[in-house]
CSV table of C-alpha atoms in Angstrom, one decimal:
chain,number,residue,atom,x,y,z
F,482,UNK,CA,0.0,0.0,0.0
F,483,UNK,CA,2.8,2.4,0.8
F,484,UNK,CA,4.2,4.0,-2.3
F,485,UNK,CA,7.8,4.4,-0.9
F,486,UNK,CA,10.4,1.7,-0.8
F,487,UNK,CA,9.8,0.0,2.6
F,488,UNK,CA,13.4,-1.2,3.0
F,489,UNK,CA,14.7,2.4,2.5
F,490,UNK,CA,12.1,3.6,5.0
F,491,UNK,CA,13.4,1.1,7.6
F,492,UNK,CA,17.0,2.1,6.9
F,493,UNK,CA,16.1,5.8,7.1
F,494,UNK,CA,14.5,5.2,10.5
F,495,UNK,CA,17.6,3.2,11.6
F,496,UNK,CA,19.8,6.1,10.5
F,497,UNK,CA,17.7,8.6,12.5
F,498,UNK,CA,17.9,6.4,15.6
F,499,UNK,CA,21.7,6.1,15.3
F,500,UNK,CA,21.9,9.9,15.0
F,501,UNK,CA,19.8,10.2,18.1
F,502,UNK,CA,22.2,7.8,19.9
F,503,UNK,CA,25.2,9.8,18.6
F,504,UNK,CA,23.7,13.1,20.0
F,505,UNK,CA,23.2,11.2,23.3
F,506,UNK,CA,26.9,10.1,23.3
F,507,UNK,CA,25.8,6.5,23.1
F,508,UNK,CA,27.7,5.7,19.9
F,509,UNK,CA,30.9,7.1,18.3
F,510,UNK,CA,31.2,9.2,15.2
F,511,UNK,CA,32.8,6.3,13.4
F,512,UNK,CA,29.8,4.1,14.2
F,513,UNK,CA,27.5,6.8,13.0
F,514,UNK,CA,29.4,7.1,9.7
F,515,UNK,CA,29.4,3.3,9.3
F,516,UNK,CA,25.6,3.3,9.6
F,517,UNK,CA,25.4,5.0,6.3
F,518,UNK,CA,26.8,2.0,4.6
F,519,UNK,CA,25.0,-0.5,6.7
F,520,UNK,CA,21.7,1.1,6.1
F,521,UNK,CA,21.7,2.4,2.5
F,522,UNK,CA,18.9,4.9,1.5
F,523,UNK,CA,18.2,5.8,-2.1
F,524,UNK,CA,15.7,8.5,-1.5
F,525,UNK,CA,16.1,12.1,-2.8
F,526,UNK,CA,15.3,14.1,0.3
F,527,UNK,CA,16.9,17.6,0.1
F,528,UNK,CA,17.2,20.0,3.1
F,529,UNK,CA,14.2,22.1,4.2
F,530,UNK,CA,15.2,25.1,2.2
F,531,UNK,CA,15.5,23.2,-1.1
F,532,UNK,CA,12.3,21.4,-0.2
F,533,UNK,CA,10.4,24.6,0.2
F,534,UNK,CA,11.8,25.9,-3.1
F,535,UNK,CA,10.9,22.8,-5.0
F,536,UNK,CA,7.4,22.9,-3.5
F,537,UNK,CA,6.8,26.5,-4.7
F,538,UNK,CA,8.4,25.7,-8.1
F,539,UNK,CA,6.1,22.6,-8.5
F,540,UNK,CA,3.0,24.7,-7.6
F,541,UNK,CA,4.0,27.4,-10.1
F,542,UNK,CA,4.6,24.9,-12.9
F,543,UNK,CA,1.2,23.2,-12.1
F,544,UNK,CA,-0.6,26.5,-12.2
F,545,UNK,CA,0.9,27.4,-15.6
F,546,UNK,CA,0.1,23.9,-16.9
F,547,UNK,CA,-3.5,24.2,-15.8
F,548,UNK,CA,-3.7,27.6,-17.5
F,549,UNK,CA,-2.4,26.1,-20.7
F,550,UNK,CA,-5.0,23.3,-20.6
F,551,UNK,CA,-7.7,26.0,-20.0
F,552,UNK,CA,-6.5,27.9,-23.1
F,553,UNK,CA,-6.9,24.8,-25.2
F,554,UNK,CA,-10.5,24.4,-24.1
F,555,UNK,CA,-11.2,28.1,-24.0
F,556,UNK,CA,-14.3,28.0,-26.3
F,557,UNK,CA,-16.1,25.6,-23.9
F,558,UNK,CA,-14.4,26.5,-20.7
F,559,UNK,CA,-17.6,27.0,-18.7
F,560,UNK,CA,-18.9,23.5,-19.5
F,561,UNK,CA,-15.6,21.7,-19.2
F,562,UNK,CA,-13.8,23.5,-16.4
F,563,UNK,CA,-14.9,20.9,-13.8
F,564,UNK,CA,-13.9,17.9,-15.8
F,565,UNK,CA,-10.7,19.6,-16.8
F,566,UNK,CA,-9.8,20.2,-13.2
F,567,UNK,CA,-10.4,16.6,-12.2
F,568,UNK,CA,-8.4,15.4,-15.2
F,569,UNK,CA,-5.5,17.7,-14.2
F,570,UNK,CA,-5.7,16.3,-10.7
F,571,UNK,CA,-5.4,12.8,-12.0
F,572,UNK,CA,-2.4,13.9,-14.2
F,573,UNK,CA,-0.8,15.3,-11.0
F,574,UNK,CA,-1.4,12.0,-9.2
F,575,UNK,CA,0.3,10.2,-12.1
F,576,UNK,CA,3.2,12.6,-11.9
F,577,UNK,CA,3.4,12.0,-8.1
F,578,UNK,CA,3.7,8.2,-8.6
F,579,UNK,CA,6.2,8.7,-11.4
F,580,UNK,CA,8.5,10.9,-9.2
F,581,UNK,CA,8.3,8.5,-6.3
F,582,UNK,CA,8.9,5.2,-8.3
F,583,UNK,CA,11.4,6.4,-10.9
F,584,UNK,CA,13.1,9.5,-9.3
F,585,UNK,CA,12.8,8.2,-5.7
F,586,UNK,CA,11.5,11.5,-4.3
F,587,UNK,CA,10.7,11.3,-0.6
F,588,UNK,CA,9.6,14.5,1.2
F,589,UNK,CA,11.4,16.5,-1.5
F,590,UNK,CA,8.9,19.2,-1.9
F,591,UNK,CA,7.9,17.9,-5.4
F,592,UNK,CA,5.9,14.9,-4.0
F,593,UNK,CA,4.4,17.1,-1.3
F,594,UNK,CA,3.2,19.7,-3.8
F,595,UNK,CA,1.8,17.1,-6.2
F,596,UNK,CA,0.0,15.4,-3.4
F,597,UNK,CA,-1.8,18.6,-2.4
F,598,UNK,CA,-2.5,19.6,-6.0
F,599,UNK,CA,-4.1,16.2,-6.7
F,600,UNK,CA,-6.4,16.5,-3.7
F,601,UNK,CA,-7.4,20.2,-4.3
F,602,UNK,CA,-8.0,19.7,-8.0
F,603,UNK,CA,-10.2,16.6,-7.6
F,604,UNK,CA,-12.3,18.2,-4.8
F,605,UNK,CA,-12.6,21.5,-6.7
F,606,UNK,CA,-13.5,19.7,-9.9
F,607,UNK,CA,-16.3,17.7,-8.3
F,608,UNK,CA,-17.7,20.9,-6.8
F,609,UNK,CA,-17.6,22.6,-10.1
F,610,UNK,CA,-19.4,19.8,-11.8
F,611,UNK,CA,-22.3,19.6,-9.3
F,612,UNK,CA,-23.6,21.3,-6.2
F,613,UNK,CA,-22.1,19.1,-3.4
F,614,UNK,CA,-23.4,19.5,0.1
F,615,UNK,CA,-21.2,20.0,3.1
F,616,UNK,CA,-21.7,16.4,4.1
F,617,UNK,CA,-20.7,15.3,0.6
F,618,UNK,CA,-17.6,17.4,0.7
F,619,UNK,CA,-16.6,16.0,4.1
F,620,UNK,CA,-17.1,12.5,2.8
F,621,UNK,CA,-15.0,13.1,-0.3
F,622,UNK,CA,-12.2,14.8,1.8
F,623,UNK,CA,-12.3,11.8,4.2
F,624,UNK,CA,-11.9,9.3,1.4
F,625,UNK,CA,-9.1,11.2,-0.4
F,626,UNK,CA,-7.2,12.1,2.8
F,627,UNK,CA,-7.4,8.5,4.1
F,628,UNK,CA,-6.0,7.1,0.9
F,629,UNK,CA,-3.2,9.7,0.7
F,630,UNK,CA,-2.4,9.1,4.4
F,631,UNK,CA,-2.2,5.3,3.9
F,632,UNK,CA,-0.4,5.5,0.5
F,633,UNK,CA,2.1,8.2,1.3
F,634,UNK,CA,2.3,8.2,5.1
F,635,UNK,CA,1.7,12.0,5.1
F,636,UNK,CA,1.1,13.3,8.6
F,637,UNK,CA,-1.0,16.3,7.6
F,638,UNK,CA,-3.3,14.0,5.6
F,639,UNK,CA,-3.7,11.8,8.6
F,640,UNK,CA,-4.9,14.8,10.6
F,641,UNK,CA,-7.2,15.9,7.8
F,642,UNK,CA,-8.6,12.4,7.6
F,643,UNK,CA,-9.4,12.4,11.3
F,644,UNK,CA,-11.1,15.8,11.2
F,645,UNK,CA,-13.0,14.8,8.1
F,646,UNK,CA,-14.3,11.7,9.8
F,647,UNK,CA,-15.8,13.7,12.6
F,648,UNK,CA,-17.2,16.2,10.1
F,649,UNK,CA,-18.9,13.4,8.2
F,650,UNK,CA,-20.5,12.2,11.5
F,651,UNK,CA,-21.5,15.7,12.4
F,652,UNK,CA,-23.1,16.6,9.0
F,653,UNK,CA,-25.0,13.3,8.6
F,654,UNK,CA,-26.1,12.8,12.2
F,655,UNK,CA,-27.0,16.3,13.5
F,656,UNK,CA,-29.9,17.0,10.9
F,657,UNK,CA,-31.8,13.9,12.1
F,658,UNK,CA,-33.8,15.8,14.7
F,659,UNK,CA,-33.7,17.7,18.0
F,660,UNK,CA,-32.5,14.6,19.9
F,661,UNK,CA,-29.6,14.2,17.4
F,662,UNK,CA,-28.6,17.8,17.8
F,663,UNK,CA,-28.5,17.5,21.6
F,664,UNK,CA,-26.5,14.3,21.5
F,665,UNK,CA,-24.1,15.2,18.7
F,666,UNK,CA,-21.3,16.4,21.1
F,667,UNK,CA,-21.5,13.1,23.0
F,668,UNK,CA,-21.3,11.1,19.8
F,669,UNK,CA,-18.3,13.1,18.6
F,670,UNK,CA,-16.6,12.5,21.9
F,671,UNK,CA,-17.2,8.8,21.7
F,672,UNK,CA,-15.8,8.5,18.2
F,673,UNK,CA,-12.8,10.6,19.1
F,674,UNK,CA,-12.1,8.5,22.2
F,675,UNK,CA,-12.5,5.3,20.2
F,676,UNK,CA,-10.2,6.5,17.5
F,677,UNK,CA,-7.6,7.6,20.1
F,678,UNK,CA,-7.5,4.2,21.8
F,679,UNK,CA,-7.6,2.4,18.5
F,680,UNK,CA,-4.6,4.3,17.2
F,681,UNK,CA,-2.8,4.0,20.5
F,682,UNK,CA,-3.2,0.2,20.3
F,683,UNK,CA,-2.3,-0.4,16.7
F,684,UNK,CA,0.3,2.3,15.8
F,685,UNK,CA,3.0,0.5,17.9
F,686,UNK,CA,2.6,-2.8,16.0
F,687,UNK,CA,5.6,-3.6,13.9
F,688,UNK,CA,3.5,-3.9,10.8
F,689,UNK,CA,2.5,-0.3,11.2
F,690,UNK,CA,5.9,1.1,12.0
F,691,UNK,CA,5.9,3.4,9.0
F,692,UNK,CA,2.8,5.2,10.3
F,693,UNK,CA,4.0,6.0,13.8
F,694,UNK,CA,4.5,9.7,13.1
F,695,UNK,CA,1.1,9.8,11.5
F,696,UNK,CA,-0.3,8.0,14.6
F,697,UNK,CA,1.1,10.6,16.9
F,698,UNK,CA,-0.5,13.4,14.9
F,699,UNK,CA,-3.8,11.5,14.9
F,700,UNK,CA,-3.6,11.0,18.7
F,701,UNK,CA,-3.1,14.7,19.1
F,702,UNK,CA,-6.0,15.5,16.7
F,703,UNK,CA,-8.4,13.1,18.5
F,704,UNK,CA,-7.5,14.4,21.9
F,705,UNK,CA,-8.1,18.0,20.8
F,706,UNK,CA,-11.3,17.1,19.1
F,707,UNK,CA,-12.5,15.1,22.2
F,708,UNK,CA,-12.0,18.2,24.3
F,709,UNK,CA,-13.5,20.6,21.7
F,710,UNK,CA,-16.6,18.5,21.5
F,711,UNK,CA,-17.0,18.8,25.3
F,712,UNK,CA,-15.9,22.4,25.7
F,713,UNK,CA,-18.7,24.7,26.8
F,714,UNK,CA,-17.7,27.6,24.5
F,715,UNK,CA,-17.4,25.4,21.4
F,716,UNK,CA,-20.6,23.5,22.0
F,717,UNK,CA,-22.7,26.7,22.9
F,718,UNK,CA,-21.4,28.9,20.1
F,719,UNK,CA,-21.5,26.1,17.4
F,720,UNK,CA,-25.0,25.1,18.4
F,721,UNK,CA,-26.2,28.7,18.4
F,722,UNK,CA,-24.8,29.5,15.0
F,723,UNK,CA,-25.4,26.2,13.2
F,724,UNK,CA,-28.7,25.1,14.8
F,725,UNK,CA,-30.2,28.6,15.1
F,726,UNK,CA,-31.0,28.2,18.7
F,727,UNK,CA,-31.3,32.0,19.2
F,728,UNK,CA,-29.7,31.9,22.6
F,729,UNK,CA,-29.5,35.2,24.5
F,730,UNK,CA,-26.3,36.5,26.0
F,731,UNK,CA,-26.5,34.8,29.4
F,732,UNK,CA,-28.7,31.9,28.3
F,733,UNK,CA,-27.2,28.4,28.6
F,734,UNK,CA,-27.5,25.4,26.4
F,735,UNK,CA,-29.2,22.1,27.5
F,736,UNK,CA,-26.9,20.2,29.8
F,737,UNK,CA,-24.8,23.3,30.1
F,738,UNK,CA,-23.6,22.4,33.6
F,739,UNK,CA,-22.3,19.1,32.3
F,740,UNK,CA,-20.3,20.8,29.6
F,741,UNK,CA,-18.8,23.1,32.2
F,742,UNK,CA,-17.7,20.1,34.2
F,743,UNK,CA,-16.1,18.6,31.0
F,744,UNK,CA,-14.4,21.9,30.2
F,745,UNK,CA,-12.6,22.0,33.5
F,746,UNK,CA,-12.2,18.2,34.2
F,747,UNK,CA,-10.9,16.9,30.9
F,748,UNK,CA,-7.6,18.9,30.8
F,749,UNK,CA,-6.9,17.8,34.4
F,750,UNK,CA,-7.5,14.1,33.4
F,751,UNK,CA,-5.2,14.6,30.4
F,752,UNK,CA,-2.4,16.0,32.6
F,753,UNK,CA,-2.8,13.3,35.3
F,754,UNK,CA,-2.9,10.6,32.7
F,755,UNK,CA,0.2,12.0,31.0
F,756,UNK,CA,2.1,12.0,34.3
F,757,UNK,CA,0.9,8.6,35.3
F,758,UNK,CA,1.6,6.9,32.0
F,759,UNK,CA,4.6,9.1,31.1
F,760,UNK,CA,2.8,10.1,27.9
F,761,UNK,CA,4.3,13.3,26.5
F,762,UNK,CA,1.5,13.7,24.0
F,763,UNK,CA,-1.3,13.4,26.6
F,764,UNK,CA,0.6,15.8,28.9
F,765,UNK,CA,1.2,18.5,26.3
F,766,UNK,CA,-2.3,18.5,25.0
F,767,UNK,CA,-3.6,18.7,28.6
F,768,UNK,CA,-1.4,21.8,29.2
F,769,UNK,CA,-2.7,23.4,26.0
F,770,UNK,CA,-6.3,22.6,27.1
F,771,UNK,CA,-5.7,24.4,30.4
F,772,UNK,CA,-5.4,27.6,28.4
F,773,UNK,CA,-8.8,26.8,26.9
F,774,UNK,CA,-10.2,26.6,30.4
F,775,UNK,CA,-9.0,30.1,31.1
F,776,UNK,CA,-10.4,31.4,27.9
F,777,UNK,CA,-13.8,29.8,28.3
F,778,UNK,CA,-14.2,31.0,31.9
F,779,UNK,CA,-13.0,34.5,31.0
F,780,UNK,CA,-15.3,34.7,28.0
F,781,UNK,CA,-18.5,34.1,30.1
F,782,UNK,CA,-17.4,35.4,33.5
F,783,UNK,CA,-15.5,38.6,33.8
F,784,UNK,CA,-13.4,38.4,37.0
F,785,UNK,CA,-10.5,40.8,36.2
F,786,UNK,CA,-9.5,43.0,33.2
F,787,UNK,CA,-8.0,41.0,30.4
F,788,UNK,CA,-4.6,42.8,30.8
F,789,UNK,CA,-4.4,41.7,34.5
F,790,UNK,CA,-5.4,38.1,33.6
F,791,UNK,CA,-2.7,37.9,30.9
F,792,UNK,CA,-0.1,39.4,33.3
F,793,UNK,CA,-1.0,37.0,36.1
F,794,UNK,CA,-1.2,34.0,33.8
F,795,UNK,CA,2.2,34.8,32.3
F,796,UNK,CA,3.8,35.3,35.7
F,797,UNK,CA,2.3,32.0,37.0
F,798,UNK,CA,3.5,30.1,33.9
F,799,UNK,CA,7.0,31.5,34.1
F,800,UNK,CA,7.3,30.7,37.8
F,801,UNK,CA,6.0,27.2,37.4
F,802,UNK,CA,8.2,26.5,34.4
F,803,UNK,CA,11.3,27.7,36.2
F,804,UNK,CA,10.5,25.7,39.3
F,805,UNK,CA,9.8,22.5,37.4
F,806,UNK,CA,13.0,23.0,35.3
F,807,UNK,CA,15.1,23.3,38.5
F,808,UNK,CA,13.3,20.4,40.2
F,809,UNK,CA,13.6,18.0,37.2
F,810,UNK,CA,17.4,18.6,36.7
F,811,UNK,CA,17.6,15.2,38.4
F,812,UNK,CA,15.1,12.7,36.8
F,813,UNK,CA,12.0,12.3,38.9
F,814,UNK,CA,9.7,9.3,38.1
F,815,UNK,CA,10.8,9.2,34.5
F,816,UNK,CA,10.7,12.9,33.8
F,817,UNK,CA,13.7,15.2,33.4
F,818,UNK,CA,14.4,18.7,32.2
F,819,UNK,CA,17.8,17.7,30.8
F,820,UNK,CA,18.3,17.8,27.1
F,821,UNK,CA,18.5,14.2,26.1
F,822,UNK,CA,19.1,14.9,22.4
F,823,UNK,CA,19.0,17.7,19.9
F,824,UNK,CA,16.1,15.9,18.2
F,825,UNK,CA,13.4,13.6,19.4
F,826,UNK,CA,15.4,11.0,21.3
F,827,UNK,CA,13.3,11.5,24.4
F,828,UNK,CA,10.5,9.5,22.9
F,829,UNK,CA,12.6,6.4,22.1
F,830,UNK,CA,15.9,6.5,23.9
F,831,UNK,CA,17.5,3.3,25.1
F,832,UNK,CA,18.2,3.6,28.8
F,833,UNK,CA,20.6,0.6,28.8
F,834,UNK,CA,22.7,2.1,26.1
F,835,UNK,CA,22.9,5.4,28.0
F,836,UNK,CA,24.0,3.6,31.2
F,837,UNK,CA,26.7,1.7,29.2
F,838,UNK,CA,27.9,4.9,27.6
F,839,UNK,CA,28.2,6.6,31.0
F,840,UNK,CA,30.0,3.7,32.6
F,841,UNK,CA,32.5,2.7,29.9
F,842,UNK,CA,32.7,5.9,27.9
F,843,UNK,CA,32.2,6.3,24.2
F,844,UNK,CA,34.7,3.5,23.1
F,845,UNK,CA,32.0,1.0,22.2
F,846,UNK,CA,32.6,-1.9,19.9
F,847,UNK,CA,32.3,-0.9,16.3
F,848,UNK,CA,31.9,-4.3,14.7
F,849,UNK,CA,28.2,-4.8,15.3
F,850,UNK,CA,26.0,-1.9,16.6
F,851,UNK,CA,22.9,-4.1,16.4
F,852,UNK,CA,20.4,-1.4,16.0
F,853,UNK,CA,17.8,-3.9,14.8
F,854,UNK,CA,17.3,-3.0,11.1
F,855,UNK,CA,13.7,-2.2,10.4
F,856,UNK,CA,12.5,-2.5,14.0
F,857,UNK,CA,12.4,1.2,14.5
F,858,UNK,CA,9.3,3.3,14.1
F,859,UNK,CA,8.5,6.2,11.8
F,860,UNK,CA,9.3,6.8,8.2
F,861,UNK,CA,10.3,10.5,8.1
F,862,UNK,CA,13.5,12.4,8.0
F,863,UNK,CA,14.1,15.2,10.5
F,864,UNK,CA,12.8,17.9,8.1
F,865,UNK,CA,9.4,16.3,7.4
F,866,UNK,CA,6.1,18.1,8.2
């Protein structure tokens, strides 16, 4: 299913893991250089600046090419613009597969641009051909994004697929009546929770190792969506605008007290769960959600002027951050403020290797690093989206 060479993806992940170990002083520079011959990678993956340049260049070429096609069919452009746009999207997809399989592009900017051009042209063409409803657009986006996510392991497409799935449920379920409107937030919460635990369970399987970065993004997306579906501000304002409830300024929604409880309780559950399970994703999303608590409460209940609230909030955050940084200089229960690596080693470091490195120094045997070939997760280089 994956368009890219799986062996090269495994070797690329192994190289990244060895670089992480090198930055953590767990392997020597000679071992790091030897890894390039042990784990060969044939992808064309330029640095981030060239990648951005190739992305822009590909978009410009695509726009001029679409303009040329439009000039050819200028006499019947109004009738053929939809089909022409879809056809150009299919051509872009063919070019995408060509560059991947023959030129071995991987996160080069060219494949990124062609991927987005394909999706945008197909969706735009379908909308130009017929009047598609919001639910229909959500379904089309979900199908395309899911395919692109599974085929090209694109992390942004994985997030779009997750959001589109929830949008499909919302647009198809909420018009079913007043009961459906009242229970839509709970249904969205249930689906987001199911998706989170499903991803959490399956993404760490070896067969899904190339989707681990996508899985992390999907976890973050589902956690945010779960909280958004329960947040009082989101539920009240969305219900009022989309369902035409006509709520007055101080009028609450049905089960408003329950959504207030969710608004305050869920971020605390995220933080406690992140600390207990040593889950950085859960912990960070929980900290972001705390800011949403402050915003929601401040929006409906004016306690202090906004300038004072911002000043106090900043002071508290700086104080707490400084205190935690000092306290976690020495690791406490699996947490530390020390910089383990310049990259993302903290999520997959080998404690035993670090202990050996500290005990015996950096003169490790160079004959067999034994980094496990394709056992490492992820499929992206350090410059990926």
